[in-house]
PDB file of C-alpha atoms and ligand atoms in Angstrom:
ATOM      1  CA  MET A 164     105.302 -37.279  -2.147  1.00 63.00           C
ATOM      2  CA  THR A 165     105.513 -39.040  -5.285  1.00 64.00           C
ATOM      3  CA  ILE A 166     103.063 -39.636  -7.821  1.00 65.00           C
ATOM      4  CA  ALA A 167     102.759 -42.615 -10.306  1.00 63.00           C
ATOM      5  CA  PRO A 168     103.470 -42.105 -13.854  1.00 65.00           C
ATOM      6  CA  THR A 169     100.361 -42.722 -15.665  1.00 80.00           C
ATOM      7  CA  THR A 170     100.271 -45.126 -17.764  1.00 91.00           C
ATOM      8  CA  HIS A 171      97.895 -44.854 -21.249  1.00 93.00           C
ATOM      9  CA  PRO A 172      96.718 -48.640 -22.714  1.00 98.00           C
ATOM     10  CA  ALA A 173      96.985 -48.203 -26.982  1.00 98.00           C
ATOM     11  CA  VAL A 174      96.575 -49.605 -29.994  1.00 98.00           C
ATOM     12  CA  PHE A 175      99.619 -49.951 -32.926  1.00 98.00           C
ATOM     13  CA  LEU A 176      98.099 -50.041 -35.729  1.00 98.00           C
ATOM     14  CA  ASP A 177      99.878 -51.375 -39.653  1.00 98.00           C
ATOM     15  CA  ARG A 178      99.518 -48.952 -42.276  1.00 98.00           C
ATOM     16  CA  ASP A 179      99.788 -50.488 -45.296  1.00 98.00           C
ATOM     17  CA  GLY A 180      97.091 -53.156 -45.422  1.00 98.00           C
ATOM     18  CA  VAL A 181      95.403 -51.783 -42.136  1.00 98.00           C
ATOM     19  CA  LEU A 182      94.113 -48.296 -42.101  1.00 98.00           C
ATOM     20  CA  ILE A 183      94.828 -47.282 -45.879  1.00 98.00           C
ATOM     21  CA  THR A 184      95.241 -50.004 -48.777  1.00 98.00           C
ATOM     22  CA  ASP A 185      98.748 -51.189 -49.338  1.00 96.00           C
ATOM     23  CA  SER A 186      98.771 -50.856 -53.762  1.00 94.00           C
ATOM     24  CA  GLY A 187     102.533 -51.218 -53.320  1.00 95.00           C
ATOM     25  CA  TYR A 188     104.808 -48.213 -52.092  1.00 97.00           C
ATOM     26  CA  PRO A 189     102.341 -46.044 -51.248  1.00 96.00           C
ATOM     27  CA  HIS A 190     103.492 -42.516 -51.321  1.00 96.00           C
ATOM     28  CA  LEU A 191     101.631 -40.232 -53.735  1.00 96.00           C
ATOM     29  CA  GLU A 192      98.153 -38.675 -52.506  1.00 96.00           C
ATOM     30  CA  GLU A 193      96.996 -40.526 -54.731  1.00 96.00           C
ATOM     31  CA  HIS A 194      97.663 -43.369 -53.230  1.00 96.00           C
ATOM     32  CA  LEU A 195      96.030 -42.982 -50.054  1.00 98.00           C
ATOM     33  CA  VAL A 196      92.795 -44.952 -49.700  1.00 98.00           C
ATOM     34  CA  LEU A 197      91.494 -45.594 -46.437  1.00 98.00           C
ATOM     35  CA  ILE A 198      90.399 -49.100 -45.852  1.00 98.00           C
ATOM     36  CA  PRO A 199      86.577 -49.093 -44.684  1.00 98.00           C
ATOM     37  CA  GLY A 200      85.714 -48.239 -41.771  1.00 98.00           C
ATOM     38  CA  ALA A 201      89.561 -47.469 -41.029  1.00 98.00           C
ATOM     39  CA  ALA A 202      88.274 -43.783 -39.308  1.00 98.00           C
ATOM     40  CA  GLU A 203      85.865 -45.511 -37.471  1.00 98.00           C
ATOM     41  CA  ALA A 204      87.939 -48.055 -36.460  1.00 98.00           C
ATOM     42  CA  VAL A 205      90.269 -45.389 -34.715  1.00 98.00           C
ATOM     43  CA  ARG A 206      87.345 -43.614 -33.608  1.00 98.00           C
ATOM     44  CA  ARG A 207      85.628 -46.083 -31.646  1.00 98.00           C
ATOM     45  CA  LEU A 208      89.541 -46.857 -30.745  1.00 98.00           C
ATOM     46  CA  ASN A 209      89.676 -42.998 -29.857  1.00 98.00           C
ATOM     47  CA  ALA A 210      86.522 -43.448 -27.296  1.00 97.00           C
ATOM     48  CA  LEU A 211      87.780 -46.364 -25.373  1.00 97.00           C
ATOM     49  CA  GLY A 212      90.840 -44.490 -24.532  1.00 97.00           C
ATOM     50  CA  TYR A 213      92.823 -46.266 -26.374  1.00 98.00           C
ATOM     51  CA  LEU A 214      96.187 -44.114 -27.616  1.00 98.00           C
ATOM     52  CA  VAL A 215      96.485 -45.056 -31.477  1.00 98.00           C
ATOM     53  CA  VAL A 216      99.964 -45.737 -32.957  1.00 98.00           C
ATOM     54  CA  ILE A 217     100.770 -46.206 -36.453  1.00 98.00           C
ATOM     55  CA  VAL A 218     104.374 -48.557 -36.460  1.00 98.00           C
ATOM     56  CA  THR A 219     104.738 -48.926 -40.021  1.00 98.00           C
ATOM     57  CA  ASN A 220     107.784 -50.166 -42.330  1.00 98.00           C
ATOM     58  CA  GLN A 221     108.791 -48.077 -45.028  1.00 98.00           C
ATOM     59  CA  SER A 222     111.142 -49.345 -46.517  1.00 97.00           C
ATOM     60  CA  GLY A 223     109.998 -47.925 -49.516  1.00 97.00           C
ATOM     61  CA  VAL A 224     112.862 -44.846 -49.084  1.00 96.00           C
ATOM     62  CA  ALA A 225     115.653 -47.762 -48.216  1.00 96.00           C
ATOM     63  CA  ARG A 226     114.870 -49.181 -52.033  1.00 96.00           C
ATOM     64  CA  GLY A 227     114.840 -45.343 -53.310  1.00 96.00           C
ATOM     65  CA  LEU A 228     111.456 -45.247 -54.180  1.00 97.00           C
ATOM     66  CA  PHE A 229     110.743 -42.016 -52.492  1.00 97.00           C
ATOM     67  CA  SER A 230     112.602 -40.031 -50.335  1.00 98.00           C
ATOM     68  CA  ILE A 231     111.823 -39.780 -46.147  1.00 98.00           C
ATOM     69  CA  GLU A 232     110.336 -35.840 -47.140  1.00 98.00           C
ATOM     70  CA  GLN A 233     107.661 -37.327 -49.685  1.00 98.00           C
ATOM     71  CA  MET A 234     106.794 -40.366 -46.841  1.00 98.00           C
ATOM     72  CA  GLU A 235     106.858 -37.588 -43.940  1.00 98.00           C
ATOM     73  CA  ALA A 236     104.472 -35.897 -46.247  1.00 98.00           C
ATOM     74  CA  PHE A 237     102.155 -38.648 -46.912  1.00 98.00           C
ATOM     75  CA  ASN A 238     102.067 -39.969 -43.271  1.00 98.00           C
ATOM     76  CA  THR A 239     101.009 -35.835 -42.264  1.00 98.00           C
ATOM     77  CA  LEU A 240      98.542 -36.925 -44.910  1.00 98.00           C
ATOM     78  CA  LEU A 241      96.961 -39.394 -43.568  1.00 98.00           C
ATOM     79  CA  VAL A 242      96.915 -38.693 -40.314  1.00 98.00           C
ATOM     80  CA  ARG A 243      94.845 -35.614 -41.326  1.00 98.00           C
ATOM     81  CA  ARG A 244      92.547 -37.249 -43.529  1.00 98.00           C
ATOM     82  CA  LEU A 245      91.734 -39.084 -40.132  1.00 98.00           C
ATOM     83  CA  MET A 246      91.751 -36.364 -38.019  1.00 98.00           C
ATOM     84  CA  ALA A 247      89.336 -34.708 -40.500  1.00 98.00           C
ATOM     85  CA  LYS A 248      86.990 -37.739 -39.762  1.00 98.00           C
ATOM     86  CA  GLY A 249      87.625 -37.692 -36.236  1.00 98.00           C
ATOM     87  CA  ALA A 250      90.266 -40.350 -35.447  1.00 98.00           C
ATOM     88  CA  ARG A 251      92.824 -39.177 -33.448  1.00 98.00           C
ATOM     89  CA  ILE A 252      96.186 -41.123 -33.953  1.00 98.00           C
ATOM     90  CA  GLY A 253      98.883 -40.082 -31.458  1.00 98.00           C
ATOM     91  CA  ALA A 254     101.998 -40.429 -32.935  1.00 98.00           C
ATOM     92  CA  VAL A 255     103.152 -42.236 -35.806  1.00 98.00           C
ATOM     93  CA  TYR A 256     106.813 -44.153 -35.712  1.00 98.00           C
ATOM     94  CA  ALA A 257     107.621 -45.519 -40.018  1.00 98.00           C
ATOM     95  CA  CYS A 258     111.275 -47.586 -40.466  1.00 98.00           C
ATOM     96  CA  PRO A 259     113.173 -46.618 -43.678  1.00 97.00           C
ATOM     97  CA  PHE A 260     115.750 -48.835 -42.558  1.00 97.00           C
ATOM     98  CA  HIS A 261     116.290 -52.194 -45.537  1.00 97.00           C
ATOM     99  CA  SER A 262     118.978 -54.378 -45.055  1.00 96.00           C
ATOM    100  CA  GLU A 263     119.244 -54.410 -49.422  1.00 95.00           C
ATOM    101  CA  SER A 264     119.598 -50.478 -49.943  1.00 94.00           C
ATOM    102  CA  ASP A 265     122.305 -48.659 -52.146  1.00 94.00           C
ATOM    103  CA  ASP A 266     122.155 -45.799 -50.284  1.00 95.00           C
ATOM    104  CA  PRO A 267     124.640 -45.939 -46.709  1.00 96.00           C
ATOM    105  CA  ARG A 268     121.946 -43.568 -44.597  1.00 97.00           C
ATOM    106  CA  TRP A 269     119.099 -46.070 -45.044  1.00 96.00           C
ATOM    107  CA  PHE A 270     121.254 -49.171 -45.307  1.00 97.00           C
ATOM    108  CA  HIS A 271     121.037 -51.421 -42.289  1.00 97.00           C
ATOM    109  CA  PRO A 272     121.223 -55.564 -41.892  1.00 97.00           C
ATOM    110  CA  ASP A 273     118.769 -56.229 -39.164  1.00 97.00           C
ATOM    111  CA  HIS A 274     117.063 -52.312 -37.832  1.00 97.00           C
ATOM    112  CA  PRO A 275     115.472 -53.498 -34.315  1.00 98.00           C
ATOM    113  CA  ASP A 276     113.298 -50.581 -35.973  1.00 98.00           C
ATOM    114  CA  ARG A 277     111.742 -52.933 -38.404  1.00 98.00           C
ATOM    115  CA  LYS A 278     109.466 -55.290 -38.071  1.00 98.00           C
ATOM    116  CA  PRO A 279     108.545 -58.114 -37.084  1.00 98.00           C
ATOM    117  CA  ASN A 280     112.056 -56.445 -34.432  1.00 98.00           C
ATOM    118  CA  PRO A 281     110.092 -54.497 -32.453  1.00 98.00           C
ATOM    119  CA  GLY A 282     111.607 -51.015 -31.797  1.00 98.00           C
ATOM    120  CA  MET A 283     109.279 -48.847 -32.482  1.00 98.00           C
ATOM    121  CA  ILE A 284     106.872 -50.220 -30.097  1.00 98.00           C
ATOM    122  CA  LEU A 285     108.982 -50.247 -27.692  1.00 98.00           C
ATOM    123  CA  ARG A 286     110.323 -46.845 -27.848  1.00 98.00           C
ATOM    124  CA  ALA A 287     106.401 -45.704 -28.417  1.00 98.00           C
ATOM    125  CA  VAL A 288     105.926 -47.255 -25.002  1.00 97.00           C
ATOM    126  CA  ALA A 289     109.034 -45.363 -23.612  1.00 97.00           C
ATOM    127  CA  ASP A 290     107.713 -41.621 -25.266  1.00 97.00           C
ATOM    128  CA  HIS A 291     103.821 -41.947 -24.664  1.00 97.00           C
ATOM    129  CA  ASP A 292     103.513 -43.989 -21.181  1.00 96.00           C
ATOM    130  CA  ILE A 293     102.146 -46.734 -22.889  1.00 97.00           C
ATOM    131  CA  ASP A 294     100.928 -50.214 -21.070  1.00 96.00           C
ATOM    132  CA  PRO A 295     102.310 -52.808 -23.221  1.00 96.00           C
ATOM    133  CA  SER A 296      99.459 -54.768 -20.796  1.00 96.00           C
ATOM    134  CA  ARG A 297      97.047 -53.173 -21.739  1.00 97.00           C
ATOM    135  CA  SER A 298      97.513 -52.420 -25.337  1.00 98.00           C
ATOM    136  CA  PHE A 299      97.525 -54.760 -28.713  1.00 98.00           C
ATOM    137  CA  LEU A 300      98.294 -54.230 -32.044  1.00 98.00           C
ATOM    138  CA  ILE A 301      96.861 -54.806 -35.514  1.00 99.00           C
ATOM    139  CA  GLY A 302      98.400 -55.935 -38.691  1.00 98.00           C
ATOM    140  CA  ASP A 303      98.116 -57.277 -41.944  1.00 98.00           C
ATOM    141  CA  ARG A 304     101.431 -59.751 -41.735  1.00 98.00           C
ATOM    142  CA  GLN A 305     102.909 -61.906 -39.940  1.00 98.00           C
ATOM    143  CA  SER A 306     106.117 -59.702 -38.592  1.00 98.00           C
ATOM    144  CA  ASP A 307     103.965 -57.249 -37.199  1.00 98.00           C
ATOM    145  CA  LEU A 308     102.133 -59.595 -34.783  1.00 98.00           C
ATOM    146  CA  GLU A 309     105.810 -60.676 -34.197  1.00 98.00           C
ATOM    147  CA  ALA A 310     107.144 -57.875 -34.000  1.00 98.00           C
ATOM    148  CA  ALA A 311     103.982 -57.564 -31.241  1.00 98.00           C
ATOM    149  CA  ARG A 312     104.789 -61.058 -29.624  1.00 98.00           C
ATOM    150  CA  ARG A 313     108.913 -59.280 -29.005  1.00 98.00           C
ATOM    151  CA  ALA A 314     106.879 -56.285 -27.421  1.00 98.00           C
ATOM    152  CA  GLY A 315     105.313 -58.994 -25.245  1.00 97.00           C
ATOM    153  CA  MET A 316     101.964 -57.870 -26.247  1.00 98.00           C
ATOM    154  CA  PRO A 317      98.551 -59.460 -28.534  1.00 98.00           C
ATOM    155  CA  GLY A 318      98.439 -59.512 -32.112  1.00 98.00           C
ATOM    156  CA  PHE A 319      95.799 -59.902 -33.971  1.00 98.00           C
ATOM    157  CA  LEU A 320      95.882 -60.398 -38.341  1.00 98.00           C
ATOM    158  CA  PHE A 321      93.907 -58.141 -40.466  1.00 98.00           C
ATOM    159  CA  GLU A 322      92.551 -59.781 -43.637  1.00 97.00           C
ATOM    160  CA  GLY A 323      90.424 -57.455 -45.153  1.00 96.00           C
ATOM    161  CA  GLY A 324      87.141 -56.657 -45.418  1.00 97.00           C
ATOM    162  CA  ASN A 325      86.553 -53.190 -42.985  1.00 98.00           C
ATOM    163  CA  LEU A 326      88.079 -52.732 -39.860  1.00 98.00           C
ATOM    164  CA  ASP A 327      85.644 -51.000 -37.464  1.00 98.00           C
ATOM    165  CA  HIS A 328      83.925 -54.734 -37.771  1.00 98.00           C
ATOM    166  CA  PHE A 329      86.968 -56.165 -37.083  1.00 98.00           C
ATOM    167  CA  VAL A 330      88.393 -53.648 -34.110  1.00 98.00           C
ATOM    168  CA  ARG A 331      84.600 -54.508 -32.537  1.00 98.00           C
ATOM    169  CA  ASP A 332      84.375 -58.317 -33.010  1.00 97.00           C
ATOM    170  CA  LEU A 333      87.961 -58.303 -31.323  1.00 97.00           C
ATOM    171  CA  LEU A 334      86.969 -55.636 -28.728  1.00 95.00           C
ATOM    172  CA  GLY A 335      83.453 -57.573 -28.328  1.00 89.00           C
ATOM    173  CA  ALA A 336      82.469 -53.813 -27.594  1.00 60.00           C
TER     174      ALA A 336
HETATM  175 MG1   MG B 456     101.132 -53.911 -43.836  1.00 78.06          MG
END
């Protein structure tokens, strides 16, 4: 017999300006400042059965501001900081590429992962059996919302304040 694969609803969150303060290419522990309500918002989404996935452009790597290893360590620190508050991040996707990089490893004229392209979202959907029709994105830039649109899901603009209040109002729950 064939068993249909289980698919999960997911919420895609931008990192800088949504989960943490966007201080301009944050990459060191002292730059890690959670947005008010960030952990509570992720906990709320976890409780409602959403897989929470971070999708973040990190052109600081391509611009030579920090290394890919520093970027990954910072993302791990963020995931642990949230987990310590009971907030579970299911996966992190980061795009280090940029069209103005002098470093051939990170140069790309228009990388499919770099938002507004939907590559990170589409890969997450495939990697984690996500149902796009039950999923959405929260970002603080139009390029985030455009990536969601290209991935076939709604995107909502977070313009600051308390992320948990924003999520609560969005879900009406
Ligand atoms: Mg942002």
